[in-house]
Amino acid sequence: VAAYGPLVGVSYERKGYRAGLTFRGELSGRFNVVIDVRDLGQIVVPPLNISGLAQYDPMQFALEVARVEGPWHIAAGLTVKHWSAYPGPAEATVRCPEIDPDTGKPATEPCGALVPAPVNYSSTVVPRIGVERVLKPSRTVSMTLRAGYFLEMSPAPDQTNEANLYD
């Protein structure tokens, strides 16, 4: 099944300056495979749910301001990434049934399905800066020199457990 996330942006330019604001919605690619074990005689195995999150992009807001006039162009921006909403890659392997298989009625008793621990990622702020210089050694030749820097910290908490979710 395809997954979609909204993307909206606006920009404004005046007197050699440009500003832009972008919103990117959360985008997640989930998978779900149910394995129904049968024909084991007296052994009853509940359906196994192999599912999780194969790909995840958090909701983001990005703002950039740039000077775009003359031979020197300078841009600076910030992106806020909402990693604190990340649910983690794993889901419970056995799901509690909505219908009690013995009575055929809605289940009333809690089941003991294991639920993965929360991942506790933190939202991040990513600063960026870039500089560009256009050189024109002749009328028919132009060259562009560019340099930039950004710092993107990991949203993952310190990895101190026996089982860790790495960035």
CSV table of C-alpha atoms in Angstrom, one decimal:
chain,number,residue,atom,x,y,z
A,1,VAL,CA,0.0,0.0,0.0
A,2,ALA,CA,1.4,3.4,-0.9
A,3,ALA,CA,2.0,6.0,1.7
A,4,TYR,CA,1.8,9.7,1.2
A,5,GLY,CA,2.8,12.8,3.2
A,6,PRO,CA,1.9,16.4,2.5
A,7,LEU,CA,4.5,18.9,1.2
A,8,VAL,CA,3.7,22.6,1.1
A,9,GLY,CA,6.1,25.5,0.6
A,10,VAL,CA,6.1,29.2,0.0
A,11,SER,CA,8.8,31.7,-1.0
A,12,TYR,CA,9.1,35.4,-1.2
A,13,GLU,CA,11.8,37.5,-3.0
A,14,ARG,CA,12.4,41.2,-2.8
A,15,LYS,CA,15.4,43.5,-3.5
A,16,GLY,CA,18.0,40.7,-3.7
A,17,TYR,CA,16.7,38.7,-0.8
A,18,ARG,CA,14.7,35.5,-0.8
A,19,ALA,CA,12.9,33.7,2.0
A,20,GLY,CA,11.3,30.3,2.0
A,21,LEU,CA,9.2,28.2,4.4
A,22,THR,CA,8.5,24.5,3.9
A,23,PHE,CA,6.3,22.0,5.7
A,24,ARG,CA,6.8,18.3,5.1
A,25,GLY,CA,4.3,15.9,6.7
A,26,GLU,CA,5.2,12.7,8.3
A,27,LEU,CA,5.9,9.8,5.9
A,28,SER,CA,6.1,6.3,7.0
A,29,GLY,CA,6.4,3.0,5.1
A,30,ARG,CA,4.9,0.1,7.1
A,31,PHE,CA,4.8,-3.6,6.3
A,32,ASN,CA,2.6,-6.3,7.7
A,33,VAL,CA,2.8,-10.0,7.1
A,34,VAL,CA,0.6,-12.4,9.1
A,35,ILE,CA,1.8,-16.1,9.4
A,36,ASP,CA,-0.9,-18.5,10.2
A,37,VAL,CA,0.6,-21.8,11.5
A,38,ARG,CA,-1.6,-24.8,10.8
A,39,ASP,CA,-1.5,-28.6,10.8
A,40,LEU,CA,0.6,-29.1,13.9
A,41,GLY,CA,-1.8,-31.6,15.5
A,42,GLN,CA,-2.5,-30.7,19.2
A,43,ILE,CA,-0.1,-27.7,19.1
A,44,VAL,CA,-1.9,-24.4,18.8
A,45,VAL,CA,0.2,-21.4,17.6
A,46,PRO,CA,-1.5,-18.0,17.4
A,47,PRO,CA,-1.1,-16.1,14.2
A,48,LEU,CA,2.3,-14.4,14.1
A,49,ASN,CA,2.3,-10.8,13.1
A,50,ILE,CA,5.6,-9.8,11.4
A,51,SER,CA,5.2,-6.1,11.0
A,52,GLY,CA,7.0,-2.8,11.5
A,53,LEU,CA,8.2,0.4,10.1
A,54,ALA,CA,10.6,0.0,7.1
A,55,GLN,CA,11.0,3.7,6.4
A,56,TYR,CA,10.2,6.9,8.3
A,57,ASP,CA,10.6,10.6,7.7
A,58,PRO,CA,9.4,12.9,10.5
A,59,MET,CA,7.2,15.9,10.2
A,60,GLN,CA,9.5,18.9,9.4
A,61,PHE,CA,9.4,22.7,9.2
A,62,ALA,CA,12.2,24.4,7.2
A,63,LEU,CA,13.0,28.1,7.0
A,64,GLU,CA,15.7,29.6,4.8
A,65,VAL,CA,16.8,33.2,4.1
A,66,ALA,CA,19.2,34.1,1.3
A,67,ARG,CA,21.0,37.0,-0.3
A,68,VAL,CA,20.8,36.3,-4.0
A,69,GLU,CA,22.0,39.5,-5.7
A,70,GLY,CA,25.5,40.1,-7.1
A,71,PRO,CA,28.4,37.6,-7.4
A,72,TRP,CA,28.1,36.5,-3.7
A,73,HIS,CA,25.1,34.5,-2.6
A,74,ILE,CA,24.7,33.6,1.1
A,75,ALA,CA,21.9,31.4,2.5
A,76,ALA,CA,21.1,30.4,6.1
A,77,GLY,CA,18.4,28.1,7.3
A,78,LEU,CA,16.9,26.0,10.1
A,79,THR,CA,15.0,22.8,9.9
A,80,VAL,CA,13.0,21.4,12.8
A,81,LYS,CA,12.4,17.6,12.7
A,82,HIS,CA,9.7,16.1,14.9
A,83,TRP,CA,11.5,12.9,15.8
A,84,SER,CA,9.8,12.7,19.1
A,85,ALA,CA,6.7,11.3,17.3
A,86,TYR,CA,8.8,8.3,15.9
A,87,PRO,CA,6.9,5.2,17.0
A,88,GLY,CA,9.9,2.8,16.5
A,89,PRO,CA,10.5,0.1,13.9
A,90,ALA,CA,8.9,-2.9,15.7
A,91,GLU,CA,5.4,-3.9,16.6
A,92,ALA,CA,4.0,-6.6,18.8
A,93,THR,CA,4.5,-10.1,17.2
A,94,VAL,CA,1.3,-11.5,18.6
A,95,ARG,CA,-1.8,-9.3,18.4
A,96,CYS,CA,-4.7,-9.7,20.9
A,97,PRO,CA,-7.8,-11.0,19.2
A,98,GLU,CA,-10.8,-8.7,18.9
A,99,ILE,CA,-13.1,-11.7,18.9
A,100,ASP,CA,-12.7,-14.5,21.5
A,101,PRO,CA,-12.2,-17.7,19.4
A,102,ASP,CA,-14.0,-19.8,22.0
A,103,THR,CA,-17.2,-17.8,22.3
A,104,GLY,CA,-17.2,-15.8,19.1
A,105,LYS,CA,-18.0,-12.7,21.1
A,106,PRO,CA,-15.8,-9.6,21.6
A,107,ALA,CA,-12.8,-10.4,23.8
A,108,THR,CA,-13.2,-9.1,27.4
A,109,GLU,CA,-10.0,-10.4,29.0
A,110,PRO,CA,-6.6,-8.8,28.4
A,111,CYS,CA,-4.1,-10.9,26.6
A,112,GLY,CA,-0.4,-11.0,27.3
A,113,ALA,CA,1.0,-9.8,24.0
A,114,LEU,CA,4.4,-8.2,24.4
A,115,VAL,CA,4.6,-4.6,23.3
A,116,PRO,CA,8.0,-3.1,22.3
A,117,ALA,CA,9.4,-0.5,24.6
A,118,PRO,CA,9.0,3.2,23.5
A,119,VAL,CA,12.1,4.5,21.6
A,120,ASN,CA,12.1,8.0,23.1
A,121,TYR,CA,13.7,9.8,20.2
A,122,SER,CA,14.1,13.6,20.5
A,123,SER,CA,13.1,16.3,18.0
A,124,THR,CA,16.1,18.0,16.4
A,125,VAL,CA,17.0,21.4,15.0
A,126,VAL,CA,19.3,21.4,11.9
A,127,PRO,CA,21.1,24.7,11.2
A,128,ARG,CA,22.5,25.2,7.7
A,129,ILE,CA,24.7,27.9,6.0
A,130,GLY,CA,26.0,28.1,2.5
A,131,VAL,CA,28.0,30.6,0.4
A,132,GLU,CA,28.4,30.8,-3.3
A,133,ARG,CA,30.6,33.0,-5.5
A,134,VAL,CA,30.1,33.3,-9.2
A,135,LEU,CA,33.3,34.0,-11.2
A,136,LYS,CA,33.3,35.2,-14.8
A,137,PRO,CA,36.8,35.1,-16.2
A,138,SER,CA,35.5,35.9,-19.7
A,139,ARG,CA,32.3,36.8,-21.4
A,140,THR,CA,31.5,33.2,-22.4
A,141,VAL,CA,32.8,31.4,-19.3
A,142,SER,CA,31.4,31.4,-15.8
A,143,MET,CA,32.4,29.3,-12.7
A,144,THR,CA,30.6,28.8,-9.4
A,145,LEU,CA,32.5,28.1,-6.2
A,146,ARG,CA,30.3,26.8,-3.3
A,147,ALA,CA,30.8,25.9,0.3
A,148,GLY,CA,28.4,25.0,3.0
A,149,TYR,CA,27.9,23.5,6.4
A,150,PHE,CA,25.1,21.9,8.4
A,151,LEU,CA,24.9,20.1,11.7
A,152,GLU,CA,22.4,17.4,12.2
A,153,MET,CA,22.4,15.7,15.6
A,154,SER,CA,21.1,12.2,16.2
A,155,PRO,CA,17.6,12.0,17.5
A,156,ALA,CA,18.4,8.7,19.2
A,157,PRO,CA,18.9,8.5,23.0
A,158,ASP,CA,22.1,7.3,24.5
A,159,GLN,CA,22.6,3.6,23.6
A,160,THR,CA,23.0,2.0,27.0
A,161,ASN,CA,20.7,-1.0,26.9
A,162,GLU,CA,21.3,-4.6,25.9
A,163,ALA,CA,19.1,-4.1,22.9
A,164,ASN,CA,19.5,-0.7,21.2
A,165,LEU,CA,17.9,1.2,18.3
A,166,TYR,CA,20.8,2.8,16.4
A,167,ASP,CA,20.5,6.0,14.5
